[in-house]
Coordinates of C-alpha atoms in Angstrom, one line a residue:
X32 CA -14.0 18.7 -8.9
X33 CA -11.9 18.2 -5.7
X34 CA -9.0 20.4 -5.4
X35 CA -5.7 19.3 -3.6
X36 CA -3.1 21.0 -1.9
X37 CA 0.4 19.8 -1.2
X38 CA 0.7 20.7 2.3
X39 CA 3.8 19.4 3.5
X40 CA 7.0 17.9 1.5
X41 CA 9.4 15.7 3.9
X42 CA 12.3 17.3 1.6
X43 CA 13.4 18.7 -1.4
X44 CA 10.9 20.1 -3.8
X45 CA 9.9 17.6 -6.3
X46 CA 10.3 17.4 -10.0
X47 CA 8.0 15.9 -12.0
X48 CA 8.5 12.4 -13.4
X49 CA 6.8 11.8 -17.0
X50 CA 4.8 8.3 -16.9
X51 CA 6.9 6.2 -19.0
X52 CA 3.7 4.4 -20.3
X53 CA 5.2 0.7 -19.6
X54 CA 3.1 -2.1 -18.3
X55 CA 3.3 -3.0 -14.5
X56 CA 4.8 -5.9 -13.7
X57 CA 2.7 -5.5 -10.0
X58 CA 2.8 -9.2 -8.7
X59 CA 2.5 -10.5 -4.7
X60 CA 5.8 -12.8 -4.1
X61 CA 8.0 -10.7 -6.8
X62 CA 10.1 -7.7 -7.1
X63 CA 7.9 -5.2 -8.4
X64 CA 10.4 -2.8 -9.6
X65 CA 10.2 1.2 -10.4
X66 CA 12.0 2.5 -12.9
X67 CA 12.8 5.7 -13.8
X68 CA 15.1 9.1 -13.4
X69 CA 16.4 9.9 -9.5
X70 CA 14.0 12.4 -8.0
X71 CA 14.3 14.2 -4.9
X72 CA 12.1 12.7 -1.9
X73 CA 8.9 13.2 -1.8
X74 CA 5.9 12.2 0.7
X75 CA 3.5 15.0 1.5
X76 CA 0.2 15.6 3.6
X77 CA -2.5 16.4 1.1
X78 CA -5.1 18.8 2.5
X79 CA -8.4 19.7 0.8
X80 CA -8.3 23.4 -0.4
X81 CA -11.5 23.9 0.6
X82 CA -13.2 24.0 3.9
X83 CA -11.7 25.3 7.4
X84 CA -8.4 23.1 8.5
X85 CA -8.3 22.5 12.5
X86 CA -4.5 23.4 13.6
X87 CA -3.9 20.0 15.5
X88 CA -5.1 18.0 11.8
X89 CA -2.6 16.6 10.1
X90 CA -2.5 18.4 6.6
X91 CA -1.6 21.6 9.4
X92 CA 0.7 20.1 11.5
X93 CA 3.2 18.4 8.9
X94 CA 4.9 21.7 8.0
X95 CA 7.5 21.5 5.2
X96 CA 9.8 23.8 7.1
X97 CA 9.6 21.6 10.5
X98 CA 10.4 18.4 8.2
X99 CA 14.2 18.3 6.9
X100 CA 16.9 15.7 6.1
X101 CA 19.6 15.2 9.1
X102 CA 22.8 16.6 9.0
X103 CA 24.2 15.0 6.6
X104 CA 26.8 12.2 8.3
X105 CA 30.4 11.0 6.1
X106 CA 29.3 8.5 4.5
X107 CA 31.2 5.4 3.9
X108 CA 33.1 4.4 0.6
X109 CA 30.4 1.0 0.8
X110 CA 27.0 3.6 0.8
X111 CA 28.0 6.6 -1.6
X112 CA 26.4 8.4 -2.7
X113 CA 23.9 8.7 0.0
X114 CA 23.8 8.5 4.0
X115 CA 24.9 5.9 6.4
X116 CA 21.4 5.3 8.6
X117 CA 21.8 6.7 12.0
X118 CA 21.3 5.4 15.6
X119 CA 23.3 2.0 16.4
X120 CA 22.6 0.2 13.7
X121 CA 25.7 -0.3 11.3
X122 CA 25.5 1.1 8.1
X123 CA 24.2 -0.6 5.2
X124 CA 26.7 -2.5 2.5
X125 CA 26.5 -2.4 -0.8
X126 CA 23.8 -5.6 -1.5
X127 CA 22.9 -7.4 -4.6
X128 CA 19.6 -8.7 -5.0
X129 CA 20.6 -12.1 -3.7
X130 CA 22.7 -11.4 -0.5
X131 CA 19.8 -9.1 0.3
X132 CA 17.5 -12.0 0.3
X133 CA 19.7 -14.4 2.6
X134 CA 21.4 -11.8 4.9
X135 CA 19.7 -11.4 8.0
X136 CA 20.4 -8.9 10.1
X137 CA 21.2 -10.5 14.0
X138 CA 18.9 -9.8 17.2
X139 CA 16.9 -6.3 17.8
X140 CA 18.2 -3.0 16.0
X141 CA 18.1 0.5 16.9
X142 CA 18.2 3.1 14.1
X143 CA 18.0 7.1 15.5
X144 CA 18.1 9.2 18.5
X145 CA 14.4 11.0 18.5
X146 CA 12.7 11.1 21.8
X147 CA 9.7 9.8 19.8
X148 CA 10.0 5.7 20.2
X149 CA 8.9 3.8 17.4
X150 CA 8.7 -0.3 17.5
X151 CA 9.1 -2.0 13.9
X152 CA 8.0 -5.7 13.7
X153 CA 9.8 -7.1 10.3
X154 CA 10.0 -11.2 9.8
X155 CA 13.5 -10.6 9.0
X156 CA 15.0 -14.2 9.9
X157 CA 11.5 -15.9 8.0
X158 CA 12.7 -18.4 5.2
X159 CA 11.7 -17.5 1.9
X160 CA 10.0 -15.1 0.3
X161 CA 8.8 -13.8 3.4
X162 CA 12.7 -13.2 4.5
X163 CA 13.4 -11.5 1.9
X164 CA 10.8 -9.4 1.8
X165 CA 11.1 -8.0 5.5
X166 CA 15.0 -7.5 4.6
X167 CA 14.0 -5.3 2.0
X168 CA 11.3 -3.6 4.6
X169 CA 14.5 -3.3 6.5
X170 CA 16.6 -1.5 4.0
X171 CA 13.8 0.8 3.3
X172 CA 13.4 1.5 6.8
X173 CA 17.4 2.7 7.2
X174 CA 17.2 4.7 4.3
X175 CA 13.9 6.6 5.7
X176 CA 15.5 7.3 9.1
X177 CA 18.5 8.8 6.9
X178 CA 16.3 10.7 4.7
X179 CA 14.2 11.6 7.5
X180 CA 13.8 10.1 11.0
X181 CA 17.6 10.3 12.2
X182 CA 17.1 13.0 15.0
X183 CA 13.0 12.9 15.1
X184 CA 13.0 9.1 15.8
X185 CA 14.4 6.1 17.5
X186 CA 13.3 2.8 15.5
X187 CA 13.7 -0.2 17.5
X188 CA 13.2 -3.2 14.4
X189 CA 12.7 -6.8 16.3
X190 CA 12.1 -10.3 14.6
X191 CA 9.5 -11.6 14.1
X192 CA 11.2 -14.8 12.0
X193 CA 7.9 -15.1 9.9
X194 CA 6.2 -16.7 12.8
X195 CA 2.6 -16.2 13.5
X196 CA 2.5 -16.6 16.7
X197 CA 5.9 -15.0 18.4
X198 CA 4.8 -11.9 15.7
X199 CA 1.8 -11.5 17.8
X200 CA 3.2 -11.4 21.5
X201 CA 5.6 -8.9 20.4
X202 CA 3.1 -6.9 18.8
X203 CA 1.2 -6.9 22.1
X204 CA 4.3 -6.7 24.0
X205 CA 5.1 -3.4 22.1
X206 CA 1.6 -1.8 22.5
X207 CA 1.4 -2.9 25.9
X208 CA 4.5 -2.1 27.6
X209 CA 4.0 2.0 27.2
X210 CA 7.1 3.1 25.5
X211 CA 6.5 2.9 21.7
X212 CA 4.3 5.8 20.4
X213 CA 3.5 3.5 17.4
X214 CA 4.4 0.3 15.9
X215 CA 5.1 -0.2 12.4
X216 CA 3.9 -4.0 11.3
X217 CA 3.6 -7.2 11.4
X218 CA 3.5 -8.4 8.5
X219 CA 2.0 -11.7 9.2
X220 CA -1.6 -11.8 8.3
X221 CA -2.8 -13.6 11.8
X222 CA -1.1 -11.7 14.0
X223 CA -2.3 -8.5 12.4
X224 CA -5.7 -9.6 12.7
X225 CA -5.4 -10.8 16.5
X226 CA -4.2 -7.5 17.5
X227 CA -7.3 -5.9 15.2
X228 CA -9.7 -7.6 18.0
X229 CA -8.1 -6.6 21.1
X230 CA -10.0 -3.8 22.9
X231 CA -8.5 -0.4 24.2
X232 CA -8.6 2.7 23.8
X233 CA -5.0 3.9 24.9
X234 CA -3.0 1.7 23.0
X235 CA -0.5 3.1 20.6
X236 CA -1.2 2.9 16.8
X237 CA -0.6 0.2 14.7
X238 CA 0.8 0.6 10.8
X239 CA 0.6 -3.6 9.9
X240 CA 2.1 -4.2 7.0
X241 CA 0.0 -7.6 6.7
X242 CA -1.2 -8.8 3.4
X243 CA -4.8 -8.6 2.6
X244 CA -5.2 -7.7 5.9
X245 CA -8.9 -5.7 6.4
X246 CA -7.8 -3.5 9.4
X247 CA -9.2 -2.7 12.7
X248 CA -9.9 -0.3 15.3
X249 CA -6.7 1.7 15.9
X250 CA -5.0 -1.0 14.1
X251 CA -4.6 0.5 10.1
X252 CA -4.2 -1.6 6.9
X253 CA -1.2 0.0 4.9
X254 CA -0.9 -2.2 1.6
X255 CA -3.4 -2.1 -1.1
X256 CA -5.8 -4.9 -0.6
X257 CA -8.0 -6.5 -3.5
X258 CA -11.4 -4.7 -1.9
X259 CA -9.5 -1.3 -2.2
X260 CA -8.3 -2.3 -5.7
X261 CA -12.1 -3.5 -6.7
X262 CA -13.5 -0.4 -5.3
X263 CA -11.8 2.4 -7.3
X264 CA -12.1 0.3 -10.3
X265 CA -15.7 -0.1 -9.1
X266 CA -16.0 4.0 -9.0
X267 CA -14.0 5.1 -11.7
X268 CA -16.5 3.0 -14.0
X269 CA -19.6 4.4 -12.0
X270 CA -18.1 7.9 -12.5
X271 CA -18.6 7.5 -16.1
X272 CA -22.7 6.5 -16.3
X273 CA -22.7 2.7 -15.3
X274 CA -25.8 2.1 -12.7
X275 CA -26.0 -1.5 -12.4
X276 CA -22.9 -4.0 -11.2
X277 CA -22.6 -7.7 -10.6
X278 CA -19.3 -8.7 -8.3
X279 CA -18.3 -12.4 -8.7
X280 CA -15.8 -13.3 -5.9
X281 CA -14.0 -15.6 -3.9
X282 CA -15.8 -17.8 -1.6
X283 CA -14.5 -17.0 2.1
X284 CA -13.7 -15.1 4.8
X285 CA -12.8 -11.9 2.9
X286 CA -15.8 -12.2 0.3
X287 CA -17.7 -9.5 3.0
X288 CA -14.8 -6.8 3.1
X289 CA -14.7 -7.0 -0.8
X290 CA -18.7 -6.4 -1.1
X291 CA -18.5 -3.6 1.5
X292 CA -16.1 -1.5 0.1
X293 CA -17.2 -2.2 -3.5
X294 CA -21.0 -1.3 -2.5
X295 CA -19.7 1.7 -0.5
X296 CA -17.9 3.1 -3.6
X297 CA -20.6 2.6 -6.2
X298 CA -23.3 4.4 -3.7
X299 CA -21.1 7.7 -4.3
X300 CA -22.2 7.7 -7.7
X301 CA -25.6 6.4 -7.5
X302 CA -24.6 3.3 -8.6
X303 CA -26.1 -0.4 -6.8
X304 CA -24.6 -3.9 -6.6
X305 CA -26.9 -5.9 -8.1
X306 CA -25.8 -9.2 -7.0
X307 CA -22.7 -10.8 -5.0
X308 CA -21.9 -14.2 -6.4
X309 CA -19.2 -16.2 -4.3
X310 CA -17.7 -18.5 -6.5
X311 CA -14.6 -21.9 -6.1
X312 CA -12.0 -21.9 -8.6
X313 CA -13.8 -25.1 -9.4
X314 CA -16.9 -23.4 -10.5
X315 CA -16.4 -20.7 -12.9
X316 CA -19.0 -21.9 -15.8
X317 CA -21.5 -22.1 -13.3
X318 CA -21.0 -18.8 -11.5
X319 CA -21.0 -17.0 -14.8
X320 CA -24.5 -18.8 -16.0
X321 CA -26.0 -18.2 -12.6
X322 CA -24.8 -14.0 -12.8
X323 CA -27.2 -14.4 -16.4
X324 CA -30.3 -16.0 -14.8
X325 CA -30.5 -13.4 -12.3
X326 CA -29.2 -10.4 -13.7
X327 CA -30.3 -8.5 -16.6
X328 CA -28.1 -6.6 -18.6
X329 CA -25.8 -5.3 -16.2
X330 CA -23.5 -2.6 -17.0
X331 CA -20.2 -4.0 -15.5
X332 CA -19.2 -7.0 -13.8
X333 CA -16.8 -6.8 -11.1
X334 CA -14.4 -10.0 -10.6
X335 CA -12.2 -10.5 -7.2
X336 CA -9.5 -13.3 -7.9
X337 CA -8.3 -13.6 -4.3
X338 CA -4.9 -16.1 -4.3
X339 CA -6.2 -18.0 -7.5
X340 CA -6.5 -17.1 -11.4
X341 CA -9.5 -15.7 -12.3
X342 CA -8.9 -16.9 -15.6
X343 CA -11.6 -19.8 -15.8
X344 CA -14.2 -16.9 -14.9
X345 CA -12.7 -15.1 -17.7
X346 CA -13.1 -17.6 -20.0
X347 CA -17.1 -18.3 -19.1
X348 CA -17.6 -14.2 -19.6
X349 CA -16.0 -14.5 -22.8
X350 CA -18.1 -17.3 -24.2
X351 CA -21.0 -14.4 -23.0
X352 CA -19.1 -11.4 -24.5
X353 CA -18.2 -9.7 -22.1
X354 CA -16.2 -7.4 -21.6
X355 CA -18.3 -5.9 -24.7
X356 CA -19.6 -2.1 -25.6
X357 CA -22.8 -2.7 -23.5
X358 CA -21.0 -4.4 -20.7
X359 CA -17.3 -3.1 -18.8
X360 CA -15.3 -5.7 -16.9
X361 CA -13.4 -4.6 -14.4
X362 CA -10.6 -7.1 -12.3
X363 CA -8.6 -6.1 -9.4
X364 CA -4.6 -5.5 -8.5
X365 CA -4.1 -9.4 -8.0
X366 CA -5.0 -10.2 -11.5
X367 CA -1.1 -8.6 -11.7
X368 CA 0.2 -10.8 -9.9
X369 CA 0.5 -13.5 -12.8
X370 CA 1.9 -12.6 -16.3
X371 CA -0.8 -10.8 -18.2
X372 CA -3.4 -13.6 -20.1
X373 CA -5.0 -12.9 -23.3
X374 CA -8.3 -13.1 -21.3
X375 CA -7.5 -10.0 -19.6
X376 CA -7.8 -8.3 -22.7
X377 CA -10.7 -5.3 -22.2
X378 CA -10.8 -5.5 -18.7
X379 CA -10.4 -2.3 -16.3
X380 CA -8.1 -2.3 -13.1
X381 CA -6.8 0.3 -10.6
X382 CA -3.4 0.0 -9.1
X383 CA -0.5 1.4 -7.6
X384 CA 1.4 3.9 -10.0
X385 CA 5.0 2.8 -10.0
X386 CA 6.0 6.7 -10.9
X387 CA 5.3 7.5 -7.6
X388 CA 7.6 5.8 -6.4
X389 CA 10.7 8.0 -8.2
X390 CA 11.6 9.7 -5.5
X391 CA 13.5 7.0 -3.3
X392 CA 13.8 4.1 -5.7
X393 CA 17.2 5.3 -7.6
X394 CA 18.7 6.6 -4.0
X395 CA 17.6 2.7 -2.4
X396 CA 19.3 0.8 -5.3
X397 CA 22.7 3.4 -5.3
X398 CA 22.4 2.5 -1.5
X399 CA 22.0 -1.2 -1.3
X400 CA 22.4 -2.5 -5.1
X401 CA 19.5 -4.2 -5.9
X402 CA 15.9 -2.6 -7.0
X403 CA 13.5 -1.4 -4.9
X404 CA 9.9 -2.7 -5.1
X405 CA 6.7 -2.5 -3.9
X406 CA 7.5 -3.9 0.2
X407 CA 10.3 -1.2 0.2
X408 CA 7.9 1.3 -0.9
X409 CA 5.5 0.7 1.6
X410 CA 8.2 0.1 4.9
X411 CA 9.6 3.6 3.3
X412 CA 6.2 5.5 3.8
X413 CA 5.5 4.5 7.2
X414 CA 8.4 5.8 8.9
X415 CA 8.5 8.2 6.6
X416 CA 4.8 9.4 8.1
X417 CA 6.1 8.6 11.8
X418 CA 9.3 10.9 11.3
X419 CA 6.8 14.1 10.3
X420 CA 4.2 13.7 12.7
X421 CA 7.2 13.6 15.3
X422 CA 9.0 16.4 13.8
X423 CA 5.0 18.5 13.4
X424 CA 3.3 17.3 16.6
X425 CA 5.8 15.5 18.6
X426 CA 5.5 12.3 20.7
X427 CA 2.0 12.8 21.3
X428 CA 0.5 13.2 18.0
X429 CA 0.0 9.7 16.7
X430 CA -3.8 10.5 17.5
X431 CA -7.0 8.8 15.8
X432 CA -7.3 12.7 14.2
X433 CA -3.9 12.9 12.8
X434 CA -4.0 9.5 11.3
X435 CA -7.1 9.3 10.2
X436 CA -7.2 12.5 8.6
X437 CA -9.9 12.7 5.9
X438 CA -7.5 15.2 3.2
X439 CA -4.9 12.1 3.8
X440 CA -1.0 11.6 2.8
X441 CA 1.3 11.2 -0.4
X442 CA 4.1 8.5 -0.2
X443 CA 5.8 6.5 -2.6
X444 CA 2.9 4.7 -3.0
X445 CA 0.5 7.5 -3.6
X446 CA -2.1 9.5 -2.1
X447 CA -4.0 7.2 0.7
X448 CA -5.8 7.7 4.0
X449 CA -6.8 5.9 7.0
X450 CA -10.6 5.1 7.8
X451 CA -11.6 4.6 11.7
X452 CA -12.5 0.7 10.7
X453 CA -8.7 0.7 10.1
X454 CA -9.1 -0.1 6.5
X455 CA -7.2 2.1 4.0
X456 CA -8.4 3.7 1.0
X457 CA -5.8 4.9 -1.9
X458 CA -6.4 7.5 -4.5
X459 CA -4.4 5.6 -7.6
X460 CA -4.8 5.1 -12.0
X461 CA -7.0 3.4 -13.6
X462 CA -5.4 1.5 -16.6
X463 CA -7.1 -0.7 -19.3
X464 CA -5.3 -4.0 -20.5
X465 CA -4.7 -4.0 -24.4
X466 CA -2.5 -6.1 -26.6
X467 CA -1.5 -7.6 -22.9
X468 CA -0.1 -4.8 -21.5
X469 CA -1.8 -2.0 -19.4
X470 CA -2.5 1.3 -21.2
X471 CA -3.6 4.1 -18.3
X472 CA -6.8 5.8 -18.6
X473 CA -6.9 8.2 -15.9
X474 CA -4.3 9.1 -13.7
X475 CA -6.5 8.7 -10.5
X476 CA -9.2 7.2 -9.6
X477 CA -11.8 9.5 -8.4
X478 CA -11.6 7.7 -5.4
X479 CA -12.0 9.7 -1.8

């Protein structure tokens, strides 16, 4: 059994939330909210216990006594009870849900005063959803550098406006010019995966905050994708016995990073991929009856839903029986992001635990009145992790060995690492949908 160390705490110590057993309500698009009592801050370098630890790793260097809040600053009756955000920025108003998804903040901002420079590419001016969701990135941002990054860091947050194309010459802008140590975003999918192909070897680090975005070189995938999601599920399943798998997924460009992972996980335990079936949303009966003539009694069945329902797929294994006691199903975070159908029922999916993120969601919403979700969660971590390996190794230590450290960090979103392809790999609960609702199974994945 692997054992793990808390190495670091950014703050206080943490108590220890109880799981309230409620479904998720994980979907891309919508507020994924976290409920549950205010905790003390919490995001911590996880070392292994065993094994020798080099002094310039990362589950060393972020030391709990180099890491503190800022002086605490007078806050303003508008942000009680917690901080105004530091630097130039002003501090935040009281928001509600809907002003925080049509208020845009005007031109480039500057939060802190840390010699460490970090750039922060956020579509905050983007219509829609995508807006809104890189205002909240922003929120979480200025509540980090008040928790954390005041002194150690000074975030400069620029527009993208949603666009593609002007995301991807900042982003090159800001890892070519020489002053940021790292830059946090984009979050457009294109420009994430243009920068992803550039070569170099001096460029500074890059934390996109892209959606299904595979990673690259130097260039690190921070949000759960559907291959990560597919892969623990994938392991916790082979953990328990199963030897043969069968993964039906979405024809495309992303059908390869799925089978990787997915194959890569199952070898852990011994376990094989039988057969990768692409399949069109068109095509579910047919998939399903060509899985049967090539596959005998296989011992799970592995379905990636991509941006549709997987539901027709669903409906073809049913006709089969499966999910039965001879065969496990097992579907992947972005089954959540539609209500819960009846023809989940049985099937097996890890995902992000939304008790981990305790420790800041009560403190955002008494900030900015409205509930933090899943994008805040994520913007959080990431300056979050920039603030400590300032405050632990200074402006030179956003280094391929202190990010891709193999023991990895704990944010709000859980325990997760970086791999040298870029691609992330979380450590997170396995649940198991019955009477339309998840019930939790393990409380992590066995993962990395």
């Amino acid at each position: 059994m692997r054992a793990w160390a808390e190495a670091a705490a950014f703050a206080r110590p943490t108590p220890v939330a109880a799981h309230a057993g409620k479904a998720l309500n994980f979907r891309r698009g919508y507020s994924r909210t976290f409920p549950g009592p205010a905790l003390a801050l919490a995001f911590v370098v996880v070392a292994a216990v065993s094994g020798c630890q080099s002094k310039k790793g990362a589950s060393d260097v972020l030391d709990p006594s180099a890491i503190a809040a800022p002086t605490s600053q007078a806050a303003s009756p508008a942000v009680a009870p917690t901080q105004q955000a530091g630097g130039t920025a002003a501090a935040p108003a009281q928001l509600t849900a809907s002003s925080a998804a049509t208020t845009a903040p005007k031109g480039n901002l500057t939060l802190g005063t840390g010699s460490t420079k970090i750039t922060m590419l956020l579509p905050l001016s983007a219509p829609g959803s995508a807006g809104e969701n890189g205002r909240k990135m922003y929120d979480a941002a200025r509540l980090a550098m008040t928790d954390l990054g005041d002194k150690l860091v000074t975030l400069t947050i620029e527009d993208t406006r949603g666009d593609s194309g002007y995301a991807k010459d900042l982003a090159v802008k800001a890892i070519t010019s020489g002053g940021a140590k790292a830059v946090i975003g984009p979050a457009e999918l294109a420009a994430a995966q243009h920068l992803a192909k550039l070569s170099g070897t001096q460029r500074p680090p890059v934390l996109a905050l892209a959606d299904n975005f595979a990673g690259g070189p130097g260039v690190y995938s921070v949000r759960l994708s559907e291959a990560d999601s597919a892969a623990a599920g994938a392991a916790a399943v082979a953990s328990k016995g199963a030897k043969k798998f069968v993964l039906l997924v979405p024809a495309g460009a992303g059908a390869g990073a799925v089978e990787a992972r997915v194959t890569n996980a199952l070898s852990i335990y011994g376990a094989t991929l039988a057969v990768t079936l692409p399949y069109s949303a068109s095509d579910g009966a047919k998939v399903v009856s060509d899985m049967g003539s090539l596959v005998e009694a296989p011992d799970a069945v592995i379905i990636a839903s991509g941006d549709g329902s997987p539901t027709a797929v669903l409906a073809a294994l049913k006709a089969k029986g499966i999910p039965g006691k001879a065969v496990s199903l097992i579907g992947t975070e972005r089954w959540l992001e539609r209500p819960i159908d009846p023809l989940y029922e049985g099937a097996y999916i890890a995902t992000l635990d939304q008790s981990e993120t305790g420790p800041i969601a009560d403190r955002f919403k008494a900030t900015y009145n409205y509930q933090a979700d899943v994008n805040v969660a994520y913007a959080y971590d990431m300056v979050a992790l920039s603030a400590g390996i300032a405050s632990s190794v200074g402006p030179d230590g956003f280094s391929k060995k202190v990010l891709e450290n193999a023991s990895g960090f704990r944010g709000s979103t859980g325990l997760f690492r970086f791999r040298a392809d870029g691609s992330s790999q979380r450590s997170m609960p396995f649940f198991k949908v019955e009477k339309g609702r998840l019930k939790l199974v393990e409380k992590q994945t066995s993962g990395f």
